[in-house]
Amino acid sequence: MLLIQAVLISLLCYLGALSTPWAFGIIGGWYTLSRPLVSGFLIGLILGDVSQGIVIGIAVQAVYIAMVTPGGQMPADLNYVAYPAIALAILSNASTGVAVTLATTIGVIGTIAFNLFQVSNSYWNHRAAKAIEAGDEKSFHFNTIWGPQFFNFLFRFVPSFLVIYFGAGFAKTMLNDMPKYLLDVMTFLGGALPALGIVMLLTVVIKKNYMWVFFLFGFVGVVFMKLNMIALAMVAAMIAVIYYFAISNDGNDTKSQTSTQGVNEDEEEF
């Protein structure tokens, strides 16, 4: 059973990679399948523990919610985080905090595989250039699509399968034998990393300092007022509408005052 599960999860890992075009390009692959929240649900479905998959997926998603990949360069391989890391965490019965720490570690290691894949593509680029010079359309097609995807499959499917199939038992034994203070440290770090991800997102989204009040209001609404997400979203929508009209009216008032001053100055000159 674990063999089939490892194959399915590793196949999803390949389909969600940044360089895989088969899942509707990067829209269906990288920007959908490789989101930890989506992968957590899919892995939980395959492993028979959907609730735990979603819980871990949400926690991991929060860490990388503000991550960008300029020019294809990334500080951590989100695809490795989304599949082998979350699957390993579920199979080893790791707590959410430990799972997040485990995922971030594997994500950093995954960048090595991603960089190796990018370097290996130079081999296919040279072959494609020679195919163009020779006018060989079939060779060009192979060296620009099938050859690179073969390497991509090796760098995605194979490591993911090996980690899930052979590493689950090892990880579970390691966590069980690990001293309690190390588990506490991993849990603490895993709990802090999602908060760090949210802060990074807010520094990008918030343009003016007073907008932090809106975030604090949402925090108070959930923690102290016990609002559920639907109620909080409705309240946030009302505040957003009021804020929008307040800003718009302020802008219109400023424009009207400017135009009135201009008319008065013209009358005085006349």
Coordinates of C-alpha atoms in Angstrom, one line a residue:
M1 CA 0.0 0.0 0.0
L2 CA 2.8 2.4 0.9
L3 CA 4.4 1.7 -2.5
I4 CA 1.3 2.8 -4.4
Q5 CA 0.9 5.9 -2.1
A6 CA 4.5 6.8 -2.6
V7 CA 4.2 6.5 -6.4
L8 CA 1.0 8.7 -6.5
I9 CA 2.5 11.4 -4.3
S10 CA 5.8 11.4 -6.2
L11 CA 3.8 11.7 -9.5
L12 CA 2.0 14.8 -8.1
C13 CA 5.4 16.2 -7.0
Y14 CA 6.6 15.9 -10.7
L15 CA 3.4 17.4 -12.1
G16 CA 3.6 20.4 -9.7
A17 CA 7.2 21.2 -10.5
L18 CA 8.0 24.7 -11.9
S19 CA 9.3 23.2 -15.1
T20 CA 6.5 20.7 -15.8
P21 CA 4.0 21.8 -18.4
W22 CA 1.5 19.0 -18.3
A23 CA -0.8 20.3 -15.6
F24 CA -2.1 23.3 -17.6
G25 CA 1.4 24.9 -17.4
I26 CA 2.6 26.6 -14.3
I27 CA -1.0 27.8 -13.5
G28 CA -2.2 24.3 -12.7
G29 CA 1.2 22.9 -11.6
W30 CA 3.4 25.3 -9.8
Y31 CA 0.7 27.8 -8.7
T32 CA -1.9 25.2 -7.8
L33 CA -0.5 21.7 -7.1
S34 CA 2.6 23.0 -5.4
R35 CA 0.8 25.1 -2.9
P36 CA 1.2 23.3 0.5
L37 CA -2.5 23.8 1.3
V38 CA -3.5 22.0 -1.9
S39 CA -0.8 19.3 -1.6
G40 CA -1.7 18.8 2.1
F41 CA -5.3 17.9 1.1
L42 CA -4.2 15.6 -1.8
I43 CA -1.6 13.8 0.3
G44 CA -4.1 13.4 3.2
L45 CA -6.5 12.0 0.7
I46 CA -4.0 9.5 -0.5
L47 CA -2.7 8.5 2.9
G48 CA -6.2 8.4 4.5
D49 CA -5.8 11.4 6.9
V50 CA -7.3 14.4 5.1
S51 CA -7.7 16.5 8.3
Q52 CA -4.1 16.1 9.3
G53 CA -2.9 16.8 5.8
I54 CA -4.9 20.1 5.7
V55 CA -3.7 21.1 9.1
I56 CA -0.1 20.6 8.2
G57 CA -0.6 22.1 4.8
I58 CA -2.1 25.3 6.3
A59 CA 0.9 25.7 8.7
V60 CA 3.4 25.1 6.0
Q61 CA 1.5 27.4 3.5
A62 CA 1.7 30.3 6.1
V63 CA 5.5 30.0 6.1
Y64 CA 5.8 30.4 2.3
I65 CA 2.8 32.7 1.7
A66 CA 5.0 35.6 0.7
M67 CA 7.7 33.7 -1.2
V68 CA 8.4 34.9 -4.7
T69 CA 10.6 33.3 -7.4
P70 CA 12.2 36.1 -9.4
G71 CA 13.7 34.6 -12.5
G72 CA 13.0 31.1 -11.3
Q73 CA 15.3 31.6 -8.3
M74 CA 13.9 30.6 -4.9
P75 CA 15.3 30.5 -1.4
A76 CA 13.5 27.1 -0.9
D77 CA 12.0 24.6 -3.2
L78 CA 8.3 24.8 -2.5
N79 CA 7.6 21.7 -4.6
Y80 CA 9.8 19.6 -2.3
V81 CA 8.1 21.2 0.7
A82 CA 4.6 20.5 -0.6
Y83 CA 5.1 16.8 -1.3
P84 CA 7.9 14.7 0.2
A85 CA 8.1 16.9 3.3
I86 CA 4.4 17.0 4.1
A87 CA 4.0 13.3 3.3
L88 CA 7.0 12.4 5.5
A89 CA 5.5 14.5 8.3
I90 CA 2.1 12.7 8.1
L91 CA 3.6 9.2 7.9
S92 CA 5.9 9.9 10.9
N93 CA 3.0 11.2 13.0
A94 CA 4.9 14.5 13.5
S95 CA 3.3 17.4 15.3
T96 CA 2.5 20.5 13.3
G97 CA 5.4 22.4 14.7
V98 CA 7.9 19.6 13.9
A99 CA 6.3 19.1 10.5
V100 CA 6.9 22.8 9.6
T101 CA 10.5 22.6 10.7
L102 CA 11.0 19.4 8.8
A103 CA 9.4 21.0 5.7
T104 CA 11.6 24.1 5.8
T105 CA 14.7 21.9 6.0
I106 CA 13.7 19.7 3.1
G107 CA 12.8 22.8 1.1
V108 CA 16.3 24.2 1.4
I109 CA 17.8 20.9 0.4
G110 CA 15.4 20.8 -2.6
T111 CA 17.0 23.9 -4.0
I112 CA 20.1 21.8 -4.6
A113 CA 18.1 19.5 -6.8
F114 CA 16.5 22.4 -8.6
N115 CA 19.9 24.0 -9.3
L116 CA 21.3 20.7 -10.6
F117 CA 18.3 20.4 -12.9
Q118 CA 18.9 23.9 -14.3
V119 CA 22.6 23.1 -14.9
S120 CA 21.7 19.8 -16.6
N121 CA 19.4 21.7 -19.0
S122 CA 22.5 23.2 -20.7
Y123 CA 23.2 19.8 -22.1
W124 CA 19.8 19.8 -23.9
N125 CA 20.3 23.4 -25.0
H126 CA 23.5 22.5 -26.8
R127 CA 21.9 19.6 -28.5
A128 CA 18.9 21.8 -29.5
A129 CA 21.3 24.4 -31.0
K130 CA 23.0 21.7 -33.1
A131 CA 19.6 20.4 -34.2
I132 CA 18.7 23.9 -35.4
E133 CA 21.9 24.2 -37.4
A134 CA 21.3 20.8 -39.0
G135 CA 17.7 21.6 -39.7
D136 CA 16.5 18.5 -37.8
E137 CA 13.0 19.3 -36.5
K138 CA 12.5 16.0 -34.7
S139 CA 15.8 16.3 -32.8
F140 CA 15.0 19.9 -31.9
H141 CA 11.6 18.9 -30.6
F142 CA 13.1 16.0 -28.5
N143 CA 15.8 18.2 -27.0
T144 CA 13.5 21.1 -26.1
I145 CA 10.6 19.0 -24.6
W146 CA 11.2 15.3 -23.9
G147 CA 14.8 15.4 -22.9
P148 CA 14.5 18.1 -20.3
Q149 CA 11.3 16.6 -19.0
F150 CA 13.1 13.2 -18.5
F151 CA 15.7 15.0 -16.3
N152 CA 12.9 16.9 -14.6
F153 CA 11.1 13.6 -13.8
L154 CA 14.3 12.1 -12.4
F155 CA 15.0 15.1 -10.1
R156 CA 11.4 15.2 -8.9
F157 CA 9.8 11.7 -8.9
V158 CA 12.8 9.7 -7.8
P159 CA 13.9 11.7 -4.7
S160 CA 10.3 12.1 -3.6
F161 CA 9.7 8.4 -3.9
L162 CA 12.8 7.4 -2.1
V163 CA 12.1 9.9 0.8
I164 CA 8.5 8.7 1.2
Y165 CA 9.0 5.0 0.7
F166 CA 12.2 4.5 2.6
G167 CA 12.3 7.5 4.9
A168 CA 9.0 7.3 6.6
G169 CA 10.0 4.6 9.0
F170 CA 13.4 6.2 9.6
A171 CA 11.8 9.6 10.4
K172 CA 9.3 8.0 12.7
T173 CA 12.0 6.1 14.6
M174 CA 14.2 9.2 14.7
L175 CA 11.4 11.4 16.2
N176 CA 10.5 8.8 18.7
D177 CA 14.1 8.5 19.9
M178 CA 14.9 12.2 19.8
P179 CA 15.3 13.9 23.2
K180 CA 12.3 15.9 24.4
Y181 CA 14.1 19.2 24.5
L182 CA 15.0 18.9 20.8
L183 CA 11.4 18.2 19.9
D184 CA 10.4 21.2 22.0
V185 CA 12.9 23.4 20.1
M186 CA 11.6 22.1 16.7
T187 CA 8.0 22.7 17.9
F188 CA 8.8 26.2 19.0
L189 CA 10.6 27.1 15.7
G190 CA 7.8 25.5 13.7
G191 CA 5.3 27.6 15.5
A192 CA 7.3 30.8 14.9
L193 CA 7.9 30.2 11.2
P194 CA 4.2 30.7 10.1
A195 CA 4.1 34.0 12.0
L196 CA 7.3 35.0 10.2
G197 CA 5.6 34.2 6.8
I198 CA 2.6 36.3 7.7
V199 CA 4.8 39.2 8.7
M200 CA 6.7 39.0 5.4
L201 CA 3.4 39.1 3.5
L202 CA 2.2 42.1 5.5
T203 CA 5.3 44.0 4.8
V204 CA 4.6 43.6 1.1
V205 CA 0.8 44.3 1.3
I206 CA 0.7 47.1 3.8
K207 CA 1.8 50.4 2.2
K208 CA 1.1 52.8 5.1
N209 CA 1.8 52.3 8.7
Y210 CA -1.7 53.0 9.9
M211 CA -3.0 49.9 7.9
W212 CA -1.6 47.7 10.6
V213 CA -4.7 48.6 12.6
F214 CA -6.8 46.5 10.2
F215 CA -4.6 43.5 10.8
L216 CA -4.8 44.0 14.6
F217 CA -8.6 44.3 14.3
G218 CA -8.7 40.9 12.5
F219 CA -6.5 39.4 15.2
V220 CA -8.7 40.7 18.0
G221 CA -11.9 39.6 16.2
V222 CA -10.6 36.0 16.0
V223 CA -8.9 35.6 19.3
F224 CA -11.0 37.7 21.7
M225 CA -14.3 38.2 19.9
K226 CA -14.4 34.6 18.8
L227 CA -15.6 35.5 15.2
N228 CA -15.5 32.7 12.7
M229 CA -13.9 33.3 9.3
I230 CA -17.2 33.9 7.5
A231 CA -18.3 36.5 10.0
L232 CA -14.8 38.1 10.0
A233 CA -14.8 38.3 6.2
M234 CA -18.2 40.0 6.2
V235 CA -17.0 42.6 8.8
A236 CA -13.8 43.1 6.8
A237 CA -15.8 43.7 3.6
M238 CA -17.9 46.4 5.3
I239 CA -14.8 48.1 6.7
A240 CA -13.2 47.9 3.3
V241 CA -16.2 49.6 1.6
I242 CA -16.3 52.3 4.2
Y243 CA -12.6 52.9 3.9
Y244 CA -12.8 53.0 0.1
F245 CA -15.5 55.6 0.0
A246 CA -13.8 57.7 2.7
I247 CA -10.6 57.8 0.7
S248 CA -12.5 58.5 -2.5
N249 CA -14.5 61.4 -0.9
D250 CA -11.3 62.8 0.5
G251 CA -9.7 62.8 -2.9
N252 CA -12.8 64.5 -4.5
D253 CA -12.8 67.1 -1.8
T254 CA -9.2 67.9 -2.4
K255 CA -9.8 68.2 -6.1
S256 CA -12.8 70.5 -5.7
Q257 CA -10.9 72.7 -3.3
T258 CA -8.0 72.9 -5.8
S259 CA -10.3 73.8 -8.7
T260 CA -12.2 76.4 -6.6
Q261 CA -8.9 78.0 -5.6
G262 CA -7.9 78.1 -9.3
V263 CA -11.2 79.8 -10.3
N264 CA -10.8 82.4 -7.5
E265 CA -7.2 83.2 -8.7
D266 CA -8.4 83.6 -12.3
E267 CA -11.2 86.0 -11.1
E268 CA -8.8 88.0 -9.1
E269 CA -6.4 88.3 -12.1
F270 CA -9.3 89.4 -14.4

